[in-house]
Amino acid sequence: MSRTKGKATRERLLAAADELFYTQGVQSVGVDLIARRAGSSKKSLYAIFGSKEALVLSYLEARQDAIKKRVMGELGRFDTPRERLLGIFEIVAEFFTGPDYHGCPFMSASVGSAIGSPIDLAHAKYRTWVRTLLTDLATQAGVSDPEKVGREMHLLYDAANVASNADRDPSAAFTARAAAIAVLDHGTWSDDN
C-alpha cells in the first residue's frame, strides 16, 4: 500500500471509528462495521492500527485534540480571566446543544475498561487537561486557592456533562455556571461540608 493510499485509508477508518464509537459506543462497535463503513477491510484496519484498542486510542486522541482546539479558540471571546473561567460552561453548553451530542467520549469509552488500561489512561489524560485548564483559569482570575477552585469547577463541569447527556438537558451547563458563580462570589466549599 502506498503511503498516500495508506494515509487516506487511515483517515477513512478513523472517521468511521469516530462516528460509530461516539454514537454507538466503543464496546458495541466491532472492527468489521468500522472497516465496512470506511470502505476498507479488517486486514487494512489491523495493518494500520494493530488492534481495536489502538484504534480507540487514536479516536480519543483525535477527539481530545479537537476539543482542546475548540475550547482554546472559544476562550478568546471572553475579556477577563473570571469571564474565561465561567465561559468554559458557555462553551460546553454549545457542545451539549449540538444535534450530535452523545455525552463525553472519554467517559463513554472508558466504561468497562480496566483501571490502568490504555483507554483508562487516555480518559485520565483528558481529565488532567480539563483540571489543569480550570486551575490555570482560576489562577488567572486571582482566586485565593486556585487548586481547590479548579477541583470544584471540574466537579461542576463533570456534573453538567453527565446531566446534559443522561437527562437530555442541555441547560445543565448553565446550571453549573450559576453554581460556579456562587463558588467564585461566596468562596469555595468547605471540606467540612
PDB file of N, CA, C and O in Angstrom, residues 38-78:
ATOM      1  N   ALA A  38     -15.884   2.381   6.431  1.00  0.00           N
ATOM      2  CA  ALA A  38     -14.767   3.108   5.823  1.00  0.00           C
ATOM      3  C   ALA A  38     -14.475   2.661   4.396  1.00  0.00           C
ATOM      4  O   ALA A  38     -13.618   3.240   3.732  1.00  0.00           O
ATOM      5  N   GLY A  39     -15.187   1.620   3.929  1.00  0.00           N
ATOM      6  CA  GLY A  39     -14.906   1.088   2.595  1.00  0.00           C
ATOM      7  C   GLY A  39     -13.549   0.429   2.540  1.00  0.00           C
ATOM      8  O   GLY A  39     -12.828   0.509   1.557  1.00  0.00           O
ATOM      9  N   SER A  40     -13.200  -0.231   3.633  1.00  0.00           N
ATOM     10  CA  SER A  40     -11.889  -0.856   3.770  1.00  0.00           C
ATOM     11  C   SER A  40     -12.076  -2.301   4.205  1.00  0.00           C
ATOM     12  O   SER A  40     -13.173  -2.839   4.168  1.00  0.00           O
ATOM     13  N   SER A  41     -11.002  -2.907   4.632  1.00  0.00           N
ATOM     14  CA  SER A  41     -11.060  -4.287   5.111  1.00  0.00           C
ATOM     15  C   SER A  41     -10.528  -4.355   6.541  1.00  0.00           C
ATOM     16  O   SER A  41      -9.793  -3.467   6.982  1.00  0.00           O
ATOM     17  N   LYS A  42     -10.918  -5.433   7.215  1.00  0.00           N
ATOM     18  CA  LYS A  42     -10.383  -5.654   8.560  1.00  0.00           C
ATOM     19  C   LYS A  42      -8.866  -5.792   8.506  1.00  0.00           C
ATOM     20  O   LYS A  42      -8.163  -5.317   9.390  1.00  0.00           O
ATOM     21  N   LYS A  43      -8.389  -6.428   7.463  1.00  0.00           N
ATOM     22  CA  LYS A  43      -6.944  -6.625   7.300  1.00  0.00           C
ATOM     23  C   LYS A  43      -6.232  -5.267   7.258  1.00  0.00           C
ATOM     24  O   LYS A  43      -5.207  -5.078   7.911  1.00  0.00           O
ATOM     25  N   SER A  44      -6.792  -4.327   6.503  1.00  0.00           N
ATOM     26  CA  SER A  44      -6.189  -2.986   6.441  1.00  0.00           C
ATOM     27  C   SER A  44      -6.256  -2.290   7.793  1.00  0.00           C
ATOM     28  O   SER A  44      -5.296  -1.641   8.217  1.00  0.00           O
ATOM     29  N   LEU A  45      -7.396  -2.437   8.476  1.00  0.00           N
ATOM     30  CA  LEU A  45      -7.548  -1.821   9.792  1.00  0.00           C
ATOM     31  C   LEU A  45      -6.463  -2.325  10.735  1.00  0.00           C
ATOM     32  O   LEU A  45      -5.789  -1.534  11.396  1.00  0.00           O
ATOM     33  N   TYR A  46      -6.282  -3.644  10.767  1.00  0.00           N
ATOM     34  CA  TYR A  46      -5.260  -4.194  11.664  1.00  0.00           C
ATOM     35  C   TYR A  46      -3.842  -3.864  11.201  1.00  0.00           C
ATOM     36  O   TYR A  46      -2.956  -3.675  12.033  1.00  0.00           O
ATOM     37  N   ALA A  47      -3.637  -3.760   9.897  1.00  0.00           N
ATOM     38  CA  ALA A  47      -2.305  -3.396   9.393  1.00  0.00           C
ATOM     39  C   ALA A  47      -1.949  -1.965   9.805  1.00  0.00           C
ATOM     40  O   ALA A  47      -0.792  -1.663  10.106  1.00  0.00           O
ATOM     41  N   ILE A  48      -2.954  -1.096   9.835  1.00  0.00           N
ATOM     42  CA  ILE A  48      -2.711   0.309  10.156  1.00  0.00           C
ATOM     43  C   ILE A  48      -2.674   0.552  11.663  1.00  0.00           C
ATOM     44  O   ILE A  48      -1.793   1.245  12.167  1.00  0.00           O
ATOM     45  N   PHE A  49      -3.647  -0.012  12.397  1.00  0.00           N
ATOM     46  CA  PHE A  49      -3.770   0.292  13.825  1.00  0.00           C
ATOM     47  C   PHE A  49      -3.237  -0.811  14.742  1.00  0.00           C
ATOM     48  O   PHE A  49      -2.893  -0.538  15.885  1.00  0.00           O
ATOM     49  N   GLY A  50      -3.210  -2.038  14.260  1.00  0.00           N
ATOM     50  CA  GLY A  50      -2.678  -3.139  15.068  1.00  0.00           C
ATOM     51  C   GLY A  50      -3.714  -3.819  15.935  1.00  0.00           C
ATOM     52  O   GLY A  50      -3.664  -5.024  16.128  1.00  0.00           O
ATOM     53  N   SER A  51      -4.669  -3.049  16.471  1.00  0.00           N
ATOM     54  CA  SER A  51      -5.694  -3.622  17.347  1.00  0.00           C
ATOM     55  C   SER A  51      -6.861  -2.652  17.460  1.00  0.00           C
ATOM     56  O   SER A  51      -6.729  -1.469  17.143  1.00  0.00           O
ATOM     57  N   LYS A  52      -7.982  -3.146  17.931  1.00  0.00           N
ATOM     58  CA  LYS A  52      -9.126  -2.265  18.177  1.00  0.00           C
ATOM     59  C   LYS A  52      -8.761  -1.256  19.250  1.00  0.00           C
ATOM     60  O   LYS A  52      -9.110  -0.072  19.148  1.00  0.00           O
ATOM     61  N   GLU A  53      -8.049  -1.684  20.277  1.00  0.00           N
ATOM     62  CA  GLU A  53      -7.664  -0.769  21.347  1.00  0.00           C
ATOM     63  C   GLU A  53      -6.834   0.394  20.809  1.00  0.00           C
ATOM     64  O   GLU A  53      -7.049   1.546  21.188  1.00  0.00           O
ATOM     65  N   ALA A  54      -5.913   0.108  19.911  1.00  0.00           N
ATOM     66  CA  ALA A  54      -5.094   1.177  19.327  1.00  0.00           C
ATOM     67  C   ALA A  54      -5.956   2.122  18.496  1.00  0.00           C
ATOM     68  O   ALA A  54      -5.720   3.341  18.478  1.00  0.00           O
ATOM     69  N   LEU A  55      -6.974   1.579  17.825  1.00  0.00           N
ATOM     70  CA  LEU A  55      -7.905   2.417  17.077  1.00  0.00           C
ATOM     71  C   LEU A  55      -8.699   3.304  18.036  1.00  0.00           C
ATOM     72  O   LEU A  55      -8.881   4.498  17.787  1.00  0.00           O
ATOM     73  N   VAL A  56      -9.157   2.748  19.141  1.00  0.00           N
ATOM     74  CA  VAL A  56      -9.881   3.527  20.153  1.00  0.00           C
ATOM     75  C   VAL A  56      -8.987   4.645  20.677  1.00  0.00           C
ATOM     76  O   VAL A  56      -9.421   5.796  20.824  1.00  0.00           O
ATOM     77  N   LEU A  57      -7.733   4.339  20.944  1.00  0.00           N
ATOM     78  CA  LEU A  57      -6.807   5.358  21.450  1.00  0.00           C
ATOM     79  C   LEU A  57      -6.587   6.470  20.423  1.00  0.00           C
ATOM     80  O   LEU A  57      -6.531   7.654  20.785  1.00  0.00           O
ATOM     81  N   SER A  58      -6.494   6.104  19.143  1.00  0.00           N
ATOM     82  CA  SER A  58      -6.356   7.122  18.095  1.00  0.00           C
ATOM     83  C   SER A  58      -7.606   7.987  18.013  1.00  0.00           C
ATOM     84  O   SER A  58      -7.526   9.207  17.835  1.00  0.00           O
ATOM     85  N   TYR A  59      -8.770   7.357  18.142  1.00  0.00           N
ATOM     86  CA  TYR A  59     -10.046   8.085  18.169  1.00  0.00           C
ATOM     87  C   TYR A  59     -10.073   9.072  19.329  1.00  0.00           C
ATOM     88  O   TYR A  59     -10.433  10.243  19.157  1.00  0.00           O
ATOM     89  N   LEU A  60      -9.695   8.625  20.524  1.00  0.00           N
ATOM     90  CA  LEU A  60      -9.707   9.504  21.700  1.00  0.00           C
ATOM     91  C   LEU A  60      -8.692  10.633  21.566  1.00  0.00           C
ATOM     92  O   LEU A  60      -8.969  11.773  21.962  1.00  0.00           O
ATOM     93  N   GLU A  61      -7.542  10.334  21.022  1.00  0.00           N
ATOM     94  CA  GLU A  61      -6.530  11.377  20.819  1.00  0.00           C
ATOM     95  C   GLU A  61      -7.049  12.449  19.859  1.00  0.00           C
ATOM     96  O   GLU A  61      -6.900  13.650  20.117  1.00  0.00           O
ATOM     97  N   ALA A  62      -7.694  12.019  18.785  1.00  0.00           N
ATOM     98  CA  ALA A  62      -8.249  12.980  17.827  1.00  0.00           C
ATOM     99  C   ALA A  62      -9.366  13.797  18.469  1.00  0.00           C
ATOM    100  O   ALA A  62      -9.468  15.008  18.253  1.00  0.00           O
ATOM    101  N   ARG A  63     -10.195  13.142  19.280  1.00  0.00           N
ATOM    102  CA  ARG A  63     -11.273  13.855  19.983  1.00  0.00           C
ATOM    103  C   ARG A  63     -10.678  14.901  20.935  1.00  0.00           C
ATOM    104  O   ARG A  63     -11.157  16.025  21.009  1.00  0.00           O
ATOM    105  N   GLN A  64      -9.647  14.513  21.702  1.00  0.00           N
ATOM    106  CA  GLN A  64      -9.048  15.454  22.650  1.00  0.00           C
ATOM    107  C   GLN A  64      -8.441  16.636  21.906  1.00  0.00           C
ATOM    108  O   GLN A  64      -8.614  17.783  22.326  1.00  0.00           O
ATOM    109  N   ASP A  65      -7.760  16.372  20.816  1.00  0.00           N
ATOM    110  CA  ASP A  65      -7.167  17.467  20.042  1.00  0.00           C
ATOM    111  C   ASP A  65      -8.244  18.427  19.543  1.00  0.00           C
ATOM    112  O   ASP A  65      -8.075  19.653  19.612  1.00  0.00           O
ATOM    113  N   ALA A  66      -9.359  17.887  19.057  1.00  0.00           N
ATOM    114  CA  ALA A  66     -10.442  18.726  18.538  1.00  0.00           C
ATOM    115  C   ALA A  66     -11.094  19.540  19.661  1.00  0.00           C
ATOM    116  O   ALA A  66     -11.395  20.731  19.481  1.00  0.00           O
ATOM    117  N   ILE A  67     -11.302  18.909  20.808  1.00  0.00           N
ATOM    118  CA  ILE A  67     -11.908  19.619  21.940  1.00  0.00           C
ATOM    119  C   ILE A  67     -10.981  20.731  22.417  1.00  0.00           C
ATOM    120  O   ILE A  67     -11.417  21.865  22.647  1.00  0.00           O
ATOM    121  N   LYS A  68      -9.706  20.414  22.572  1.00  0.00           N
ATOM    122  CA  LYS A  68      -8.731  21.435  23.007  1.00  0.00           C
ATOM    123  C   LYS A  68      -8.736  22.626  22.060  1.00  0.00           C
ATOM    124  O   LYS A  68      -8.782  23.781  22.491  1.00  0.00           O
ATOM    125  N   LYS A  69      -8.665  22.325  20.774  1.00  0.00           N
ATOM    126  CA  LYS A  69      -8.610  23.390  19.768  1.00  0.00           C
ATOM    127  C   LYS A  69      -9.858  24.268  19.851  1.00  0.00           C
ATOM    128  O   LYS A  69      -9.763  25.494  19.839  1.00  0.00           O
ATOM    129  N   ARG A  70     -11.011  23.638  19.969  1.00  0.00           N
ATOM    130  CA  ARG A  70     -12.256  24.415  20.018  1.00  0.00           C
ATOM    131  C   ARG A  70     -12.341  25.238  21.301  1.00  0.00           C
ATOM    132  O   ARG A  70     -12.660  26.432  21.264  1.00  0.00           O
ATOM    133  N   VAL A  71     -12.071  24.612  22.442  1.00  0.00           N
ATOM    134  CA  VAL A  71     -12.172  25.319  23.719  1.00  0.00           C
ATOM    135  C   VAL A  71     -11.182  26.477  23.768  1.00  0.00           C
ATOM    136  O   VAL A  71     -11.551  27.600  24.130  1.00  0.00           O
ATOM    137  N   MET A  72      -9.946  26.223  23.403  1.00  0.00           N
ATOM    138  CA  MET A  72      -8.935  27.282  23.482  1.00  0.00           C
ATOM    139  C   MET A  72      -9.263  28.417  22.514  1.00  0.00           C
ATOM    140  O   MET A  72      -9.053  29.585  22.833  1.00  0.00           O
ATOM    141  N   GLY A  73      -9.785  28.083  21.351  1.00  0.00           N
ATOM    142  CA  GLY A  73     -10.190  29.115  20.397  1.00  0.00           C
ATOM    143  C   GLY A  73     -11.360  29.936  20.906  1.00  0.00           C
ATOM    144  O   GLY A  73     -11.393  31.161  20.750  1.00  0.00           O
ATOM    145  N   GLU A  74     -12.328  29.266  21.531  1.00  0.00           N
ATOM    146  CA  GLU A  74     -13.521  29.950  22.041  1.00  0.00           C
ATOM    147  C   GLU A  74     -13.217  30.817  23.268  1.00  0.00           C
ATOM    148  O   GLU A  74     -13.901  31.815  23.497  1.00  0.00           O
ATOM    149  N   LEU A  75     -12.220  30.452  24.058  1.00  0.00           N
ATOM    150  CA  LEU A  75     -11.902  31.245  25.254  1.00  0.00           C
ATOM    151  C   LEU A  75     -11.524  32.683  24.902  1.00  0.00           C
ATOM    152  O   LEU A  75     -11.720  33.591  25.704  1.00  0.00           O
ATOM    153  N   GLY A  76     -11.014  32.878  23.700  1.00  0.00           N
ATOM    154  CA  GLY A  76     -10.603  34.209  23.266  1.00  0.00           C
ATOM    155  C   GLY A  76     -11.740  35.209  23.178  1.00  0.00           C
ATOM    156  O   GLY A  76     -11.507  36.418  23.141  1.00  0.00           O
ATOM    157  N   ARG A  77     -12.967  34.745  23.159  1.00  0.00           N
ATOM    158  CA  ARG A  77     -14.092  35.682  23.061  1.00  0.00           C
ATOM    159  C   ARG A  77     -14.466  36.309  24.405  1.00  0.00           C
ATOM    160  O   ARG A  77     -15.288  37.217  24.455  1.00  0.00           O
ATOM    161  N   PHE A  78     -13.848  35.839  25.481  1.00  0.00           N
ATOM    162  CA  PHE A  78     -14.129  36.371  26.812  1.00  0.00           C
ATOM    163  C   PHE A  78     -13.012  37.320  27.213  1.00  0.00           C
ATOM    164  O   PHE A  78     -11.844  37.035  26.994  1.00  0.00           O
TER     165      PHE A  78
END
